[in-house]
Amino acid sequence: MRPRLWLLLAAQLAVLHGSSVLQQTPAYIKVQTNKMVMLSCEAKISLSNMRIYWLRQRQAPSSDSHHEFLALWDSAKGTIHSEEVEQEKVAVFRDASRFILNLTSVKPEDSGIYFCMIVGSPELTFGKGTQLSVVDFLPTTAQPTKKSTPKRRVCRLPRPETQKGPLCSPITLGLLVAGVLVLLVSLGVAIHLCCRRRRARLRFMKQFYK
């Protein structure tokens, strides 16, 4: 299809700058090999015959960098593929004002910057681009290292040795001594009274038998 030749030449000669007319999301995406990728381009204008082109740039943007045409979406014909891409791998479809580029079974060689574009008169309008990086293995998120909390040393007071037998505290000893003294005094009083009664009885007997 010869019209695509002038499109590629025009894309190479155009000065690329991000436009607010076409908003691409996400700006950067990294996926694993053989996965599916969906890139979005939202058009902020409405055209009667809307055509959205998707291009790929395999190297860093520069004045002489090459842009590879992948596919376009036409309001009348739907998806139109480039002759150099696998049709079952690349698809473009519309969702309201968004135009989705769907890539399946991506490989590392599919890495690059993907641009959506509309052809005006005479200028070309590009989106800001989406950088796609395809890797065999995704980096795993490193778990934050847990700082080991030093164990606090607990100073324990020495336990008093268990005493065998009854406890002899000063209060206990005082109560025992007081009890013994009371018993001794009571015993002394009882003996004294007993002696007095005996003496009185002897005196009475002596007076009775005179």
Coordinates of N, CA, C and O in Angstrom, one line a residue, residues 23-93:
Q23 N -3.7 12.5 24.3 CA -3.1 12.2 25.6 C -2.9 10.7 25.7 O -3.9 9.9 25.7
Q24 N -1.7 10.3 25.9 CA -1.3 8.8 26.0 C -1.1 8.4 27.4 O -0.5 9.1 28.2
T25 N -1.6 7.2 27.7 CA -1.4 6.6 29.0 C -1.1 5.1 28.9 O -1.7 4.5 28.0
P26 N -0.3 4.5 29.7 CA 0.6 5.2 30.7 C 1.8 5.8 30.0 O 2.1 5.5 28.8
A27 N 2.6 6.6 30.7 CA 3.8 7.1 30.1 C 4.9 6.1 30.0 O 5.8 6.1 29.1
Y28 N 4.9 5.1 31.0 CA 5.9 4.1 31.0 C 5.3 2.8 31.5 O 4.5 2.8 32.4
I29 N 5.7 1.7 30.9 CA 5.1 0.4 31.3 C 6.2 -0.7 31.1 O 6.9 -0.7 30.1
K30 N 6.3 -1.6 32.1 CA 7.3 -2.7 31.9 C 6.4 -4.0 32.1 O 5.7 -4.1 33.1
V31 N 6.6 -4.9 31.2 CA 5.9 -6.1 31.2 C 6.8 -7.3 31.0 O 7.9 -7.1 30.5
Q32 N 6.3 -8.5 31.3 CA 7.1 -9.7 31.1 C 6.8 -10.3 29.7 O 5.8 -10.1 29.1
T33 N 7.8 -11.0 29.2 CA 7.7 -11.6 27.9 C 6.4 -12.5 27.8 O 6.0 -13.2 28.8
N34 N 5.8 -12.5 26.6 CA 4.6 -13.2 26.3 C 3.3 -12.7 26.9 O 2.3 -13.4 26.9
K35 N 3.4 -11.6 27.6 CA 2.2 -11.0 28.2 C 1.5 -10.1 27.1 O 2.0 -9.8 26.1
M36 N 0.3 -9.6 27.5 CA -0.5 -8.7 26.7 C -0.4 -7.3 27.2 O -0.3 -7.0 28.4
V37 N -0.3 -6.3 26.3 CA -0.2 -4.9 26.7 C -1.3 -4.1 26.0 O -1.6 -4.3 24.8
M38 N -1.8 -3.1 26.7 CA -2.8 -2.2 26.2 C -2.4 -0.8 26.4 O -2.2 -0.4 27.5
L39 N -2.2 0.0 25.3 CA -1.8 1.4 25.3 C -2.9 2.2 24.9 O -3.6 1.9 23.9
S40 N -3.2 3.3 25.6 CA -4.3 4.2 25.4 C -3.9 5.5 24.8 O -2.9 6.1 25.2
C41 N -4.7 6.0 23.9 CA -4.6 7.3 23.3 C -5.9 8.0 23.2 O -6.8 7.5 22.5
E42 N -6.1 9.1 24.0 CA -7.4 9.8 24.0 C -7.3 11.0 23.2 O -6.4 11.9 23.4
A43 N -8.3 11.2 22.3 CA -8.3 12.3 21.4 C -9.2 13.4 22.0 O -10.4 13.1 22.4
K44 N -8.7 14.6 22.1 CA -9.5 15.7 22.7 C -10.2 16.5 21.7 O -10.8 17.5 22.0
I45 N -10.1 16.1 20.4 CA -10.8 16.8 19.3 C -11.7 15.7 18.6 O -11.6 14.5 18.7
S46 N -12.7 16.2 17.9 CA -13.6 15.4 17.1 C -13.5 15.7 15.6 O -13.7 16.9 15.2
L47 N -13.2 14.7 14.8 CA -13.1 14.8 13.4 C -14.1 14.0 12.7 O -14.5 12.9 13.2
S48 N -14.5 14.5 11.5 CA -15.6 13.7 10.8 C -15.0 12.4 10.3 O -15.7 11.4 10.4
N49 N -13.8 12.4 9.8 CA -13.2 11.2 9.3 C -11.9 10.9 10.2 O -10.8 11.2 9.8
M50 N -12.2 10.4 11.4 CA -11.1 10.2 12.3 C -10.2 9.0 12.0 O -10.6 7.9 11.7
R51 N -8.9 9.3 11.9 CA -7.9 8.3 11.7 C -6.8 8.4 12.7 O -6.2 9.5 12.8
I52 N -6.6 7.4 13.5 CA -5.5 7.4 14.5 C -4.5 6.4 14.1 O -4.7 5.2 13.9
Y53 N -3.2 6.9 14.0 CA -2.1 6.0 13.6 C -1.3 5.7 14.8 O -1.1 6.5 15.7
W54 N -0.7 4.5 14.8 CA 0.2 4.0 15.9 C 1.5 3.7 15.3 O 1.6 2.9 14.3
L55 N 2.6 4.4 15.8 CA 3.9 4.2 15.4 C 4.8 3.7 16.5 O 4.5 3.9 17.7
R56 N 5.9 3.1 16.1 CA 6.8 2.6 17.1 C 8.2 3.1 16.8 O 8.7 3.1 15.7
Q57 N 8.9 3.6 17.8 CA 10.3 4.1 17.7 C 11.2 3.2 18.5 O 11.0 3.2 19.8
R58 N 12.1 2.5 17.9 CA 12.9 1.5 18.7 C 14.1 2.1 19.4 O 14.6 1.5 20.3
Q59 N 14.5 3.3 19.0 CA 15.7 3.9 19.6 C 15.2 5.2 20.2 O 14.1 5.7 20.1
A60 N 16.2 5.9 21.0 CA 15.8 7.1 21.7 C 15.4 8.2 20.6 O 15.9 8.2 19.5
P61 N 14.5 9.1 21.0 CA 14.0 10.1 20.1 C 15.1 11.0 19.6 O 16.0 11.5 20.4
S62 N 15.2 11.2 18.3 CA 16.2 12.2 17.8 C 15.6 12.7 16.4 O 14.6 12.2 16.0
S63 N 16.4 13.6 15.8 CA 15.9 14.2 14.5 C 15.9 13.2 13.4 O 15.1 13.3 12.4
D64 N 16.7 12.1 13.5 CA 16.8 11.2 12.4 C 16.3 9.8 12.8 O 16.6 8.8 12.2
S65 N 15.6 9.7 13.9 CA 15.2 8.4 14.4 C 14.0 7.8 13.5 O 13.2 8.6 13.0
H66 N 14.0 6.5 13.4 CA 13.1 5.9 12.5 C 11.8 5.5 13.2 O 11.8 5.1 14.4
H67 N 10.6 5.8 12.6 CA 9.3 5.4 13.1 C 8.7 4.3 12.3 O 8.6 4.5 11.1
E68 N 8.3 3.3 12.9 CA 7.8 2.1 12.3 C 6.2 2.2 12.4 O 5.7 2.3 13.5
F69 N 5.6 2.2 11.2 CA 4.1 2.2 11.2 C 3.6 0.8 11.6 O 4.0 -0.2 11.0
L70 N 2.7 0.8 12.6 CA 2.1 -0.5 13.0 C 0.7 -0.7 12.5 O 0.4 -1.7 11.8
A71 N -0.2 0.2 12.8 CA -1.6 0.0 12.4 C -2.3 1.4 12.6 O -1.8 2.3 13.2
L72 N -3.5 1.5 12.0 CA -4.3 2.7 12.2 C -5.7 2.2 12.4 O -6.2 1.1 12.0
W73 N -6.5 3.2 13.0 CA -7.9 2.9 13.2 C -8.7 3.9 12.3 O -8.5 5.1 12.4
D74 N -9.5 3.4 11.4 CA -10.3 4.3 10.5 C -11.8 4.2 10.9 O -12.3 3.1 11.2
S75 N -12.4 5.3 11.0 CA -13.8 5.4 11.4 C -14.7 4.6 10.5 O -15.8 4.1 10.9
A76 N -14.3 4.3 9.2 CA -15.2 3.6 8.3 C -14.7 2.1 8.1 O -15.5 1.2 8.0
K77 N -13.4 1.9 8.2 CA -12.9 0.6 7.9 C -12.4 -0.2 9.1 O -12.1 -1.4 9.1
G78 N -12.3 0.5 10.3 CA -11.8 -0.2 11.5 C -10.3 -0.2 11.5 O -9.6 0.7 11.1
T79 N -9.7 -1.4 11.9 CA -8.3 -1.5 12.0 C -7.6 -1.8 10.6 O -8.1 -2.7 9.9
I80 N -6.6 -1.1 10.3 CA -5.8 -1.3 9.0 C -4.4 -1.6 9.5 O -3.8 -0.7 10.1
H81 N -3.8 -2.7 9.2 CA -2.5 -3.1 9.6 C -1.4 -2.7 8.6 O -1.7 -2.6 7.4
S82 N -0.2 -2.6 9.1 CA 0.9 -2.4 8.2 C 1.2 -3.8 7.6 O 0.9 -4.9 8.2
E83 N 1.9 -3.8 6.5 CA 2.2 -5.1 5.8 C 3.4 -5.8 6.5 O 3.6 -6.9 6.3
E84 N 4.1 -5.1 7.4 CA 5.3 -5.6 8.1 C 5.0 -6.1 9.5 O 5.9 -6.5 10.2
V85 N 3.8 -6.1 9.9 CA 3.5 -6.6 11.3 C 2.5 -7.8 11.2 O 1.8 -8.0 10.2
E86 N 2.5 -8.6 12.3 CA 1.6 -9.7 12.4 C 0.3 -9.2 12.8 O 0.1 -8.7 13.9
Q87 N -0.7 -9.5 12.0 CA -2.1 -8.9 12.3 C -2.7 -9.5 13.5 O -3.4 -8.9 14.2
E88 N -2.4 -10.8 13.8 CA -2.9 -11.4 15.0 C -2.3 -10.9 16.3 O -2.7 -11.2 17.4
K89 N -1.2 -10.2 16.2 CA -0.4 -9.7 17.3 C -0.8 -8.3 17.6 O -0.7 -7.8 18.8
V90 N -1.2 -7.5 16.6 CA -1.5 -6.1 16.8 C -2.9 -5.8 16.5 O -3.4 -6.2 15.4
A91 N -3.6 -5.1 17.3 CA -5.0 -4.7 17.1 C -5.3 -3.3 17.6 O -4.7 -2.9 18.6
V92 N -6.1 -2.5 16.9 CA -6.5 -1.2 17.4 C -8.0 -1.2 17.4 O -8.7 -1.6 16.5
F93 N -8.6 -0.7 18.6 CA -10.0 -0.5 18.7 C -10.3 0.7 19.4 O -9.5 1.3 20.1

